[in-house]
């Protein structure tokens, strides 16, 4: 390995330029080359890692907007590399829970080599019998989001009807498969024929539609759910939420995971049909995966065997190399990706 | 009593004319005189009653709009009397649970005498040591709404911050007093100085503001809740909900009881800040009191002693006579009432 004795090596980085209002573009980021010494700072309890896979996620659009929001959604810092979730190999460890050579997933930066200063927020990867990139998706944040959102927030019952928007994405495809194997009737919507085909023929949804081809979302939902919707797993937001509100069943539940159709807008669209929350006694609950980290071991225990038995499948959209990372992120914001958007930094 | 032997007597009625879009007016109803025989139909298991007090409620505006909604909110029937909750004296009973002379509260019609065909939905009034009209408000649907909405839907904890919109109304004034005695910090908003004065000086709210005098609702809420809102008891809707969403604390709860600012609009306003449901992990839940009828005895057991000890007070706005009922209902829709709007049909 280059730089093994601490000499400076090249460190390609994807640097955030400045805050964005409205549509984000790949020129809001720039790929630069800097150098880094492959040695932990003296006395550091952090980790020096080589990044392998990076995750492109819709919430990152929010982090491009300079707003004061609590918790995870801290804005990116202009002039600094994009940060996000990824899979990495440990080159040097100052933390007792990790050692050189371990693989981890957690919060890292969009660059070849990173210093992780909060290793306690990272998960060591124990099972490498699955594609490593899955730890940015099915076995990482999106997977735990799907698991906790569906099983903990939606309170599902067998036989209930489930609707998922942005259903072929990183989270949606997993929610749909969980809901099907749990015994629900599952319909998804997404924005292209190719994605609808995936939903029906690869992920086993009972039905699916392309919202871009529907003149009337309310009518599309009434066609798919003549008796109404028990559970809405909300990823898309906006007009879809309004149409869903007209079609919820009594005591239905809406888990609000994302509102991705809104993130690129200067002003979010208004949602008009909230009176249905009362008439139909609907619970609508926003959640973030960070509140459910304690469930990760239980989640892995359930999902790893299912992956190996082929009972759960996962579709990724892969961009090769950091040079292509800005475009991949923007593709993801506009829904042009098919499946979970991943950036490969290095195959090692 | 006139008509005691079954002869026809005058029956003044408030008849619904036709469905309304936008602002309702008192001319959407008309006061007519018909006659009725004060005798139960042969074999009826219903009740013949003399109506004493009638309740004006915001949800009745929805019933003036011809829409297909489930459950309670069945539209009024043009040409028939307005129906709603009221207090009545039984003149004749065909039902084993009720006898002549009993007082009840439940669903009746806006007329002097009514035939109640579903007595099982009515409650016999046992305690008459309180103002009878309270059974249209504090001891009826609004009271049980406040009780179940606050204690069951809001999941309150001592010391939490509570915000109530339309706070001096039939439900809001009770929620505020429950929340105070439970140990919460309670702020209300309403639409006049007189109402704000009631909130602060009669109902014991910690703070209150007149939303019509605030240029910026977000700023008003930040002034009242520098640390944010744990519980929002939503009655008003629209712009207030949007401002509240910006000020919710992590894991806050919004109980959606009503959205009265929207009922008179042709198109409901859009709500734009739902992303905060995710960022702050907020649960927003619509509810209807009908799901909590089983709690009525427990509610009475708590609240009756508090009324008698003066620990809970209740302000009513009273209209005398059925002739004044249409105007009273319209006053209530536009928030010109002060306190719970009641119509007195007869003092007996």
XYZ file of C-alpha atoms in Angstrom:
696
model
C 0.000 0.000 0.000
C 1.250 3.444 -0.909
C 2.105 5.751 1.946
C 2.391 2.901 4.419
C 5.172 4.605 6.362
C 3.346 7.872 6.797
C 4.462 9.712 3.676
C 1.887 11.945 1.987
C -0.317 10.318 -0.653
C -2.939 11.698 -3.033
C -6.392 12.154 -1.512
C -9.064 12.865 -4.097
C -12.019 14.683 -2.514
C -15.527 15.815 -3.436
C -15.741 19.297 -1.952
C -19.003 21.127 -1.275
C -18.972 24.585 -2.861
C -21.844 26.585 -1.398
C -25.440 26.392 -0.208
C -28.126 25.738 -2.768
C -31.671 26.999 -3.188
C -33.914 25.098 -5.598
C -32.457 22.549 -7.986
C -29.043 21.214 -6.960
C -26.443 20.686 -9.702
C -23.229 18.684 -9.858
C -21.366 21.972 -10.133
C -22.377 22.647 -6.524
C -19.562 20.199 -5.758
C -16.048 19.969 -7.127
C -13.541 17.124 -7.295
C -10.128 18.190 -6.001
C -6.882 16.456 -5.262
C -5.150 17.076 -1.966
C -2.621 15.004 -0.074
C -2.860 13.238 3.258
C -0.357 11.497 5.529
C -1.501 7.959 6.197
C -0.866 8.195 9.906
C -3.225 8.868 12.823
C -2.487 12.125 14.640
C -0.556 11.580 17.869
C -2.913 10.528 20.699
C -5.979 10.311 18.443
C -8.714 7.882 19.418
C -10.048 8.005 15.877
C -9.672 5.811 12.854
C -7.719 6.337 9.653
C -9.711 4.630 6.914
C -9.652 3.962 3.196
C -13.135 4.585 1.803
C -14.547 1.854 -0.452
C -18.244 2.622 -1.052
C -20.221 5.808 -0.494
C -23.956 6.221 -0.174
C -26.021 8.821 -2.076
C -29.139 9.632 -0.047
C -32.068 12.004 -0.594
C -31.634 13.654 2.824
C -28.262 14.978 1.605
C -30.159 17.517 -0.472
C -31.414 19.037 2.785
C -27.832 19.284 4.003
C -27.037 21.433 0.959
C -29.510 24.032 2.227
C -28.226 26.242 5.010
C -30.962 25.848 7.578
C -30.924 25.442 11.264
C -32.423 22.034 11.905
C -31.850 19.756 14.856
C -30.060 16.451 14.937
C -28.535 14.735 11.980
C -29.366 17.172 9.266
C -26.461 19.502 9.884
C -25.630 21.454 6.754
C -22.535 20.636 4.694
C -19.619 23.005 5.159
C -18.598 24.985 2.071
C -14.980 24.198 1.182
C -15.048 20.863 2.995
C -15.703 17.401 1.563
C -19.258 16.118 1.424
C -19.929 13.826 4.383
C -22.230 10.842 4.436
C -22.433 7.127 5.054
C -19.964 4.717 3.571
C -18.059 1.480 3.866
C -14.364 1.691 4.675
C -11.289 -0.374 5.544
C -9.368 0.620 8.674
C -5.713 1.508 8.024
C -4.921 2.576 11.558
C -6.983 2.532 14.752
C -6.737 4.593 17.906
C -9.948 3.111 19.287
C -10.081 -0.113 21.321
C -13.186 -1.436 19.497
C -11.514 -1.417 16.080
C -8.248 -2.718 14.685
C -6.265 -2.299 11.495
C -7.787 -4.292 8.648
C -11.354 -4.238 10.035
C -14.187 -3.191 7.746
C -16.773 -0.724 9.023
C -19.756 1.292 7.874
C -20.683 4.661 9.258
C -20.262 8.340 8.739
C -17.264 9.195 6.615
C -16.329 11.753 3.968
C -16.337 11.765 0.175
C -12.612 11.267 -0.334
C -10.162 8.420 -0.702
C -8.869 8.501 2.863
C -10.629 9.835 5.928
C -9.958 10.413 9.565
C -13.028 9.277 11.478
C -13.086 11.116 14.774
C -16.235 9.502 16.200
C -15.685 5.758 15.751
C -18.399 4.987 18.306
C -20.964 5.949 15.631
C -19.565 3.312 13.242
C -20.513 -0.338 12.956
C -17.885 -3.039 12.478
C -18.782 -5.299 9.546
C -18.763 -8.895 10.724
C -20.397 -10.667 7.802
C -18.568 -10.253 4.489
C -20.423 -13.109 2.806
C -22.652 -10.518 1.116
C -21.750 -7.673 -1.270
C -19.860 -5.114 0.798
C -21.723 -2.249 -0.897
C -24.937 -3.537 0.758
C -23.697 -1.886 3.952
C -24.503 1.460 2.307
C -28.032 0.228 1.563
C -29.825 -2.976 2.430
C -27.557 -3.634 5.436
C -26.997 -0.006 6.424
C -29.052 3.103 7.052
C -31.700 2.430 4.361
C -32.223 -1.143 5.543
C -32.586 -0.179 9.193
C -34.829 2.711 8.115
C -37.109 0.304 6.262
C -37.107 -2.163 9.147
C -37.775 0.312 11.946
C -40.152 2.418 9.876
C -42.268 -0.519 8.826
C -42.249 -2.705 11.920
C -42.008 -0.021 14.632
C -43.772 3.030 13.199
C -46.420 1.480 10.910
C -47.674 -1.118 13.434
C -48.561 -3.504 10.581
C -51.092 -6.318 10.796
C -51.247 -9.275 8.435
C -53.635 -8.701 5.562
C -53.413 -4.928 5.669
C -52.929 -2.838 2.549
C -49.622 -0.999 2.195
C -48.708 1.763 -0.218
C -45.103 2.893 -0.770
C -44.013 5.935 -2.775
C -40.571 6.157 -4.370
C -40.875 2.430 -3.979
C -37.902 1.226 -6.012
C -35.419 3.402 -4.119
C -32.932 2.494 -1.425
C -35.592 2.188 1.310
C -38.796 1.512 -0.641
C -37.700 -1.726 -2.267
C -36.890 -3.151 1.185
C -40.126 -1.956 2.826
C -42.103 -3.599 0.034
C -40.363 -6.919 0.465
C -40.755 -6.811 4.254
C -44.445 -5.973 3.909
C -45.017 -8.770 1.395
C -43.305 -11.408 3.520
C -45.240 -10.133 6.550
C -48.490 -10.882 4.715
C -49.632 -7.476 3.501
C -51.031 -6.412 0.140
C -48.367 -4.111 -1.273
C -48.527 -1.474 -3.996
C -45.749 0.900 -4.969
C -45.423 3.957 -7.134
C -42.347 5.282 -8.830
C -41.364 7.495 -11.730
C -40.574 5.273 -14.738
C -41.758 2.123 -16.507
C -38.448 0.447 -15.760
C -38.944 1.066 -12.031
C -42.551 -0.128 -12.108
C -41.348 -3.278 -13.831
C -38.794 -3.813 -11.060
C -41.469 -3.388 -8.400
C -43.780 -5.952 -9.964
C -41.310 -8.461 -11.322
C -38.233 -8.269 -9.145
C -39.464 -7.159 -5.712
C -42.798 -8.997 -5.835
C -45.143 -6.054 -5.214
C -48.789 -6.944 -5.825
C -49.225 -3.896 -8.014
C -47.395 -0.738 -9.020
C -47.874 2.401 -11.078
C -45.814 5.138 -12.689
C -47.041 8.361 -11.127
C -45.783 10.332 -14.119
C -48.243 8.509 -16.358
C -51.248 9.036 -14.093
C -53.388 12.071 -14.772
C -55.160 11.658 -11.453
C -53.267 10.207 -8.497
C -56.465 9.855 -6.478
C -57.977 7.725 -9.236
C -54.807 5.634 -9.504
C -54.920 4.916 -5.770
C -58.637 4.102 -5.880
C -57.919 1.633 -8.713
C -55.146 -0.067 -6.698
C -56.910 0.169 -3.318
C -60.692 -0.041 -3.819
C -61.049 -0.566 -0.051
C -58.471 2.043 0.918
C -54.972 2.114 2.395
C -54.097 0.909 5.897
C -50.442 1.896 5.812
C -48.671 4.538 3.762
C -44.897 4.477 3.815
C -44.258 8.075 2.788
C -41.042 8.813 0.934
C -42.220 11.050 -1.896
C -44.453 13.746 -0.346
C -46.333 16.616 -1.999
C -49.208 15.751 -4.317
C -48.877 12.044 -3.595
C -49.472 12.642 0.113
C -52.561 14.689 -0.705
C -53.937 11.891 -2.872
C -53.140 9.275 -0.240
C -54.936 11.276 2.459
C -58.123 10.900 0.394
C -57.686 7.133 0.365
C -56.666 6.220 3.907
C -58.756 3.703 5.804
C -60.049 4.308 9.314
C -57.210 4.147 11.843
C -54.624 4.088 9.079
C -50.983 4.930 9.683
C -48.591 7.078 7.700
C -44.892 6.673 8.445
C -43.143 9.778 7.162
C -39.695 8.652 6.120
C -39.008 11.304 3.517
C -40.615 13.932 1.310
C -38.101 13.737 -1.513
C -40.280 15.445 -4.102
C -39.962 18.606 -2.018
C -36.249 18.796 -1.330
C -35.329 20.452 -4.639
C -38.128 23.044 -4.460
C -37.598 26.638 -3.368
C -40.860 26.407 -1.415
C -42.445 23.084 -0.473
C -45.869 22.435 -1.992
C -48.859 22.744 0.293
C -50.685 19.666 1.544
C -54.410 20.317 1.527
C -56.245 17.210 2.656
C -55.238 16.986 6.312
C -58.883 17.019 7.431
C -58.834 13.348 6.504
C -56.485 12.756 9.428
C -59.455 13.542 11.651
C -62.248 11.923 9.664
C -60.282 8.703 9.321
C -58.429 8.889 12.657
C -55.068 8.570 10.956
C -51.746 8.601 12.758
C -48.997 10.301 10.761
C -45.575 10.001 12.290
C -42.211 11.277 11.217
C -39.208 9.188 12.170
C -35.459 9.058 11.801
C -33.440 5.885 11.839
C -31.083 7.257 14.515
C -33.724 6.556 17.138
C -33.640 2.862 16.224
C -29.930 2.021 16.195
C -30.492 -0.356 19.112
C -32.478 -2.570 16.732
C -29.583 -3.034 14.310
C -28.413 -6.425 15.662
C -31.996 -7.775 15.605
C -32.407 -6.427 12.083
C -29.199 -8.101 10.861
C -30.221 -11.367 12.448
C -33.439 -11.296 10.449
C -32.170 -10.002 7.156
C -28.779 -11.683 6.617
C -30.215 -15.213 6.261
C -32.957 -13.870 3.968
C -30.351 -12.328 1.683
C -28.348 -15.536 1.558
C -31.459 -17.584 0.789
C -32.391 -15.136 -1.975
C -35.627 -14.190 -0.178
C -34.663 -10.539 -0.224
C -33.104 -8.974 -3.277
C -31.578 -5.549 -3.665
C -30.968 -3.421 -6.727
C -28.112 -0.924 -6.761
C -27.197 1.801 -9.217
C -23.433 2.071 -9.111
C -21.189 4.964 -10.129
C -17.485 4.191 -10.454
C -14.980 6.616 -8.935
C -15.133 9.833 -6.964
C -15.039 11.867 -10.225
C -18.513 10.541 -10.933
C -19.845 11.052 -7.405
C -21.318 14.574 -7.853
C -23.280 13.496 -10.937
C -24.456 10.347 -9.145
C -25.742 12.361 -6.195
C -27.611 14.765 -8.472
C -29.047 11.860 -10.503
C -30.340 10.486 -7.235
C -31.957 13.804 -6.225
C -33.871 13.872 -9.501
C -34.844 10.197 -9.384
C -32.876 9.189 -12.479
C -31.120 6.408 -10.562
C -32.620 2.924 -10.622
C -32.286 1.319 -7.203
C -29.961 2.322 -4.404
C -27.373 4.849 -5.640
C -23.820 3.857 -4.622
C -20.437 5.362 -5.450
C -17.480 2.989 -5.643
C -14.361 4.748 -4.411
C -12.172 1.674 -4.554
C -12.604 -2.063 -5.086
C -9.356 -2.367 -2.994
C -98.261 20.269 29.059
C -99.771 21.027 25.694
C -100.456 18.060 23.486
C -100.260 15.629 26.352
C -102.949 13.394 24.956
C -101.436 13.104 21.536
C -103.019 16.080 19.805
C -100.883 17.970 17.337
C -98.822 20.812 18.754
C -96.586 23.413 17.154
C -93.066 22.211 16.385
C -90.728 25.027 15.442
C -87.808 23.695 13.355
C -84.511 24.936 11.917
C -84.458 23.434 8.439
C -81.331 23.045 6.314
C -81.816 24.584 2.873
C -79.017 23.376 0.631
C -75.333 22.522 0.494
C -72.852 25.322 0.902
C -69.488 26.040 -0.674
C -67.318 28.672 1.010
C -68.758 30.938 3.671
C -71.934 29.620 5.316
C -74.696 32.128 6.061
C -77.709 32.004 8.342
C -79.891 32.074 5.223
C -78.608 28.560 4.495
C -81.113 27.568 7.187
C -84.702 28.620 7.712
C -86.936 28.575 10.781
C -90.301 26.972 10.034
C -93.306 25.955 12.058
C -94.761 22.506 11.596
C -96.914 20.416 13.889
C -96.223 17.141 15.620
C -98.301 14.651 17.577
C -96.806 14.124 21.002
C -97.113 10.376 20.844
C -94.577 7.675 19.959
C -95.421 5.760 16.787
C -96.977 2.359 17.510
C -94.294 -0.241 18.363
C -91.444 2.309 18.278
C -88.417 1.604 20.451
C -87.434 5.262 20.195
C -87.904 8.265 22.424
C -90.171 11.256 22.073
C -88.318 14.209 23.574
C -88.660 17.882 24.260
C -85.395 19.592 23.316
C -83.943 21.983 25.908
C -80.400 22.920 24.809
C -78.682 22.504 21.461
C -74.973 22.530 20.707
C -73.336 24.595 17.940
C -70.155 22.852 16.849
C -67.505 23.659 14.227
C -67.771 20.187 12.622
C -71.351 21.086 11.617
C -69.876 23.303 8.912
C -68.463 20.150 7.286
C -71.932 18.608 7.365
C -73.214 21.537 5.301
C -70.862 20.486 2.491
C -72.041 17.581 0.397
C -69.075 15.275 0.531
C -68.736 11.591 0.947
C -66.903 11.106 4.216
C -67.046 8.153 6.553
C -68.506 7.960 10.007
C -70.055 10.839 11.821
C -69.718 13.557 9.309
C -72.763 12.639 7.267
C -74.063 15.650 5.398
C -77.248 17.424 6.504
C -80.302 16.682 4.380
C -81.776 19.644 2.534
C -85.370 20.199 3.611
C -84.839 18.433 6.955
C -84.014 19.945 10.325
C -80.367 20.419 11.279
C -79.234 17.550 13.503
C -76.695 17.746 16.274
C -76.091 17.194 19.947
C -78.467 18.453 22.560
C -80.034 18.024 25.975
C -83.657 16.870 26.085
C -86.431 15.740 28.420
C -88.124 12.437 27.595
C -91.884 12.749 27.043
C -92.443 9.146 26.071
C -90.089 6.162 25.917
C -90.236 2.966 23.904
C -86.798 1.910 25.086
C -86.164 -0.079 28.287
C -83.150 2.032 29.318
C -85.116 5.286 29.444
C -88.360 6.384 31.048
C -90.659 9.371 30.806
C -89.252 12.361 32.641
C -85.586 11.318 32.260
C -83.093 13.851 30.964
C -80.632 12.796 28.273
C -77.948 14.188 26.017
C -77.214 12.878 22.563
C -78.011 13.303 18.935
C -81.270 15.136 18.366
C -82.660 17.667 15.907
C -82.999 21.444 15.867
C -86.697 21.606 16.715
C -88.908 21.783 19.756
C -89.872 18.108 19.811
C -87.948 15.205 18.304
C -88.329 11.508 17.806
C -85.005 9.910 18.654
C -84.815 6.603 16.825
C -81.423 5.487 18.144
C -81.668 5.925 21.925
C -78.676 3.634 22.455
C -76.460 6.511 21.264
C -77.839 8.791 24.005
C -76.598 9.209 27.552
C -78.988 9.468 30.487
C -78.179 12.490 32.642
C -77.751 11.349 36.245
C -76.244 14.416 37.849
C -78.401 17.549 37.587
C -76.455 19.423 40.262
C -74.640 21.286 37.480
C -76.015 23.557 34.736
C -77.929 21.295 32.350
C -76.493 23.129 29.345
C -73.043 21.796 30.339
C -74.127 18.478 28.812
C -73.779 20.169 25.399
C -70.243 21.237 26.316
C -68.094 20.562 29.341
C -70.002 17.364 30.205
C -70.807 16.307 26.652
C -68.987 15.825 23.360
C -66.544 18.753 23.790
C -65.606 17.647 27.304
C -64.996 14.048 26.325
C -63.121 15.284 23.238
C -60.825 17.371 25.422
C -60.329 14.519 27.892
C -59.636 11.773 25.361
C -57.673 14.035 23.038
C -55.401 15.302 25.777
C -54.929 12.243 27.963
C -55.158 9.485 25.327
C -53.824 11.045 22.109
C -51.273 13.572 23.401
C -49.555 11.215 25.884
C -48.716 14.164 28.171
C -45.941 14.205 30.748
C -45.728 16.611 33.676
C -43.681 19.671 32.876
C -44.227 19.508 29.135
C -45.184 22.552 27.089
C -48.674 22.577 25.563
C -50.050 24.872 22.899
C -53.776 25.080 22.102
C -55.321 26.943 19.175
C -58.901 28.228 19.259
C -58.227 27.893 22.947
C -61.248 29.662 24.416
C -63.731 27.530 22.495
C -65.871 24.619 23.608
C -62.959 22.158 23.676
C -59.892 24.382 24.048
C -60.832 25.938 27.377
C -61.186 22.444 28.886
C -57.939 21.097 27.400
C -56.094 24.071 28.842
C -57.476 23.519 32.319
C -56.742 19.764 32.175
C -53.194 20.452 31.002
C -52.603 23.033 33.744
C -53.855 20.794 36.530
C -51.773 17.938 35.075
C -48.659 20.071 35.526
C -47.941 21.337 32.033
C -46.958 24.808 30.816
C -49.942 25.949 28.775
C -50.281 28.647 26.128
C -53.350 29.346 24.027
C -54.151 31.429 20.997
C -57.482 32.842 19.960
C -58.913 35.614 17.838
C -59.763 38.553 20.130
C -58.479 40.462 23.146
C -61.517 39.414 25.124
C -60.743 35.753 24.478
C -57.071 36.174 25.335
C -58.133 37.812 28.574
C -60.370 34.821 29.354
C -57.505 32.404 28.680
C -55.128 34.205 31.020
C -57.457 35.361 33.743
C -60.332 32.921 33.844
C -58.902 29.599 32.624
C -55.436 30.030 34.145
C -53.331 29.603 31.006
C -49.684 30.553 31.560
C -49.716 32.741 28.473
C -51.927 33.544 25.490
C -51.923 35.611 22.323
C -54.372 37.011 19.792
C -53.307 35.521 16.466
C -55.000 38.363 14.613
C -52.602 40.839 16.212
C -49.473 38.851 15.413
C -47.703 39.698 12.171
C -45.592 36.556 12.423
C -47.059 33.442 14.056
C -43.666 31.729 14.101
C -42.223 34.653 16.093
C -45.209 34.627 18.472
C -44.685 30.941 19.172
C -40.933 31.392 19.642
C -41.686 34.163 22.154
C -44.079 31.919 24.113
C -42.050 28.714 23.728
C -38.339 29.564 23.584
C -37.576 25.852 24.068
C -40.298 24.617 21.717
C -43.631 22.837 21.967
C -44.069 19.279 23.251
C -47.796 19.024 22.609
C -49.974 20.880 20.135
C -53.711 20.468 20.546
C -54.763 21.395 17.022
C -58.199 22.938 16.577
C -57.489 25.850 14.237
C -55.371 24.484 11.363
C -53.934 26.268 8.323
C -51.213 28.856 8.917
C -51.148 28.147 12.639
C -50.267 24.504 11.988
C -47.467 25.580 9.663
C -46.042 27.895 12.324
C -46.357 25.223 15.006
C -44.503 22.679 12.845
C -41.505 25.021 12.915
C -41.588 25.050 16.715
C -42.192 21.454 17.724
C -39.708 19.782 20.039
C -38.160 16.405 19.323
C -40.725 13.617 19.742
C -43.549 16.144 20.037
C -47.173 15.181 19.533
C -49.929 16.917 17.621
C -53.488 15.833 18.365
C -55.629 16.919 15.434
C -59.046 17.660 16.875
C -60.214 20.169 14.282
C -59.061 22.486 11.524
C -61.792 25.069 11.937
C -60.016 27.844 10.037
C -60.418 25.704 6.915
C -64.071 24.701 7.071
C -65.420 27.902 5.511
C -62.861 27.940 2.676
C -63.622 26.778 -0.854
C -60.191 25.117 -0.915
C -58.239 24.339 2.243
C -54.921 26.175 2.574
C -51.780 24.175 1.981
C -49.569 23.123 4.877
C -45.942 23.477 3.880
C -43.734 22.548 6.804
C -44.386 18.814 7.133
C -40.662 18.038 6.758
C -40.468 18.995 10.417
C -42.474 15.871 11.245
C -39.396 13.925 10.177
C -36.659 16.182 11.525
C -38.340 16.373 14.921
C -39.884 12.877 14.903
C -43.334 14.261 15.533
C -46.465 12.153 15.815
C -49.537 13.887 14.375
C -52.758 12.049 14.997
C -56.322 12.778 14.023
C -59.003 11.585 16.380
C -62.752 11.612 16.868
C -64.450 11.420 20.215
C -66.663 8.530 19.058
C -63.738 6.174 19.519
C -63.575 7.113 23.219
C -67.180 6.800 24.397
C -66.136 3.972 26.721
C -64.172 6.564 28.723
C -67.239 8.705 29.448
C -67.956 7.293 32.938
C -64.296 7.681 33.948
C -64.326 11.219 32.562
C -67.470 12.158 34.517
C -66.008 10.693 37.680
C -63.008 12.990 37.330
C -64.688 16.131 36.139
C -67.953 16.380 38.123
C -66.239 16.906 41.488
C -63.852 19.432 39.918
C -66.793 21.449 38.606
C -68.487 21.429 41.996
C -65.287 22.498 43.733
C -64.835 25.306 41.215
C -61.557 23.812 39.979
C -62.857 23.733 36.418
C -64.820 26.618 35.012
C -66.692 26.831 31.755
C -67.763 29.797 29.683
C -70.814 29.553 27.457
C -72.194 31.890 24.822
C -75.940 31.442 24.882
C -78.532 32.215 22.202
C -82.165 32.209 23.295
C -84.726 30.446 21.113
C -84.689 28.455 17.894
C -85.270 31.667 15.871
C -81.765 32.703 16.879
C -80.158 29.324 16.264
C -79.052 29.866 12.622
C -77.287 33.121 13.510
C -75.682 31.485 16.545
C -74.328 28.638 14.427
C -72.897 31.059 11.860
C -71.394 33.237 14.625
C -69.684 30.119 15.885
C -68.283 29.225 12.440
C -66.685 32.665 12.194
C -65.389 32.670 15.762
C -67.533 35.570 16.937
C -68.849 33.532 19.871
C -67.062 33.775 23.200
C -66.944 30.343 24.837
C -69.063 27.335 24.050
C -71.982 28.300 21.772
C -75.309 26.978 23.070
C -78.879 27.475 21.872
C -81.613 27.422 24.506
C -84.769 25.891 23.047
C -86.672 25.867 26.297
C -85.951 26.470 29.964
C -88.937 24.084 30.578
